[in-house]
Amino acid sequence: MPGGTSRSVHQTQPHPIYARSGAGCVVTDVDGNRYLDFYNNASSLIHGHAHPGVVAAVEEQLRRGTAFSLPVESQIELARLLTDRIASVEQVRFVNSGSEAVMLAIQAARSITNRPRIAKFEGLYHGSADAVEVSLDPDPRAWGPPRHPSSVPYTRGTPEGVLDSVSILPLDDVPAMESILRAQAHELAAVLVDVIPMRLGMIPARPDWLAAVRQLTRELGILLISDEVVAFRLAHGGAQAWYDFDADLTVLGKIVGGGLPIGVVGGPLEMMRSFDDSGGRAAVPHAGTFNANPLTLAAGIAALSALPASEVQRINELGASLRRGADAVFQSAGLAAHATGLGSLFGIHMTERRFADYRGYWSACVADAGVRQRQRNLYDRLLQRGILLSTGGVGNVSTAVSEREIDAFLEALADSCREMQRDGDGDGTGPGT
Ligand code: PMP
């Protein structure tokens, strides 16, 4: 396998760390090292590892068969759990990944509006489809003017047709966004939003910015797709409940599959009708051998049933106390760093510079070699102390966590910061840097 794994984010140096098992918030690697897991497979394990209810449900389904060429009843149950929670979602279709769900939502939006283009915000991640990878990590030589970003390929050889089909919007700049949307409205099927983008270090959307996106898309007849693959966990009713807005199409993934592969497209009946082939060929025919996989459905039902609003609130409070605690650690250590995030999601950034969009993030965190080095150091030092985060410093709190693990995290963070300062790689000014 190139790089020794099947996923770029696993490529830590000098080699990927292979996991052997997990239970609750603890992961054990193949060498027997134990870690407190604050990444939880990129935020997909809301209850941590091997939750007993999820294990029992999957075991039970496993004995009855893993997949059929007929639908199973449990998809009705998971559909109901989701439509009960998200006000704008009356129907859903199940797929196997968030990426696939984004592709399907875009296809539906194009079909509903009969318009070919989509708009996405610069630097935001929506999975691995060609169109949404446009301008995922552009560098300044290619990214174009701030108020009119260029469509920049993510990988060489991306067809011009793909780049031409995507409009790139600057994040957090309402007038610039408005002028692009107004100029291109007649061609635009949808705008994709994510209220807490993981790739930009978990910076929460401003409510007034989101309200402007919603108002403009509605006025211009452009569909608003809320990508809640990560953000659904913010509230019992997902990101739309947290921010009080209604999307035209909603994309879900990660936690709603209980740890197994899943993607979901949902929306009001008038939107979801596109997929309905009961009266003949659907406007958007939708196949997929493993769609609504019975094992995933069983895991998803068990996971969501064990996630009442009170648990969402509990982990959100733990997330807030982790962020507050991290900022206090940085302040008392005199370290140029800060925490970001919302609810149970957080980011730790080894810079005092705040950012509200991709270009701000790029100059604060990517362009500065010192910040990059300190970020790597932090990851390594936390790992040595048994704390697992993403290499970029983002993480999340699962329901398997209590105050005790938050304290352990903050203690490891404080120790790491002290050590980084002692060794001179803390603030980029000490000896050895
Ligand atoms: N959208 C967002 C916001 C995501 O964070 C991700 C995955 N990290 C995806 C879509 C794609 O989901 P998947 O990895 O299941 O394809």
mmCIF file of C-alpha atoms and ligand atoms in Angstrom, residues 42 97-100 102 125-128 194 198 227 229-230 254 262, ligand 1:
data_model
loop_
_atom_site.group_PDB
_atom_site.id
_atom_site.type_symbol
_atom_site.label_atom_id
_atom_site.label_comp_id
_atom_site.label_asym_id
_atom_site.label_seq_id
_atom_site.Cartn_x
_atom_site.Cartn_y
_atom_site.Cartn_z
ATOM 1 C CA ALA A 42 -12.482 11.670 12.303
ATOM 2 C CA SER A 97 -20.070 7.476 2.746
ATOM 3 C CA GLY A 98 -20.364 11.188 3.206
ATOM 4 C CA SER A 99 -18.603 11.680 -0.125
ATOM 5 C CA GLU A 100 -21.217 9.638 -1.926
ATOM 6 C CA VAL A 102 -22.537 14.867 -1.277
ATOM 7 C CA TYR A 125 -13.939 19.877 2.545
ATOM 8 C CA HIS A 126 -17.008 17.972 1.372
ATOM 9 C CA GLY A 127 -15.533 14.562 0.577
ATOM 10 C CA SER A 128 -13.624 13.218 -2.377
ATOM 11 C CA ASP A 194 -20.518 23.401 6.552
ATOM 12 C CA MET A 198 -12.771 20.536 10.153
ATOM 13 C CA ASP A 227 -23.153 19.308 4.850
ATOM 14 C CA VAL A 229 -21.354 14.926 8.012
ATOM 15 C CA VAL A 230 -19.503 16.366 11.012
ATOM 16 C CA LYS A 254 -20.178 9.613 10.306
ATOM 17 C CA ILE A 262 -22.671 5.579 5.976
HETATM 18 N N1 PMP B 1 -18.192 16.308 4.375
HETATM 19 C C1 PMP B 1 -17.497 16.656 5.463
HETATM 20 C C2 PMP B 1 -17.774 17.968 6.107
HETATM 21 C C3 PMP B 1 -16.551 15.775 6.010
HETATM 22 O O1 PMP B 1 -15.842 16.130 7.085
HETATM 23 C C4 PMP B 1 -16.353 14.514 5.383
HETATM 24 C C5 PMP B 1 -15.363 13.510 5.940
HETATM 25 N N2 PMP B 1 -14.415 13.946 6.799
HETATM 26 C C6 PMP B 1 -17.093 14.220 4.244
HETATM 27 C C7 PMP B 1 -18.010 15.118 3.770
HETATM 28 C C8 PMP B 1 -16.889 12.907 3.510
HETATM 29 O O2 PMP B 1 -17.326 11.848 4.254
HETATM 30 P P1 PMP B 1 -16.697 10.381 4.007
HETATM 31 O O3 PMP B 1 -15.298 10.418 4.547
HETATM 32 O O4 PMP B 1 -17.610 9.466 4.745
HETATM 33 O O5 PMP B 1 -16.712 10.144 2.533
#
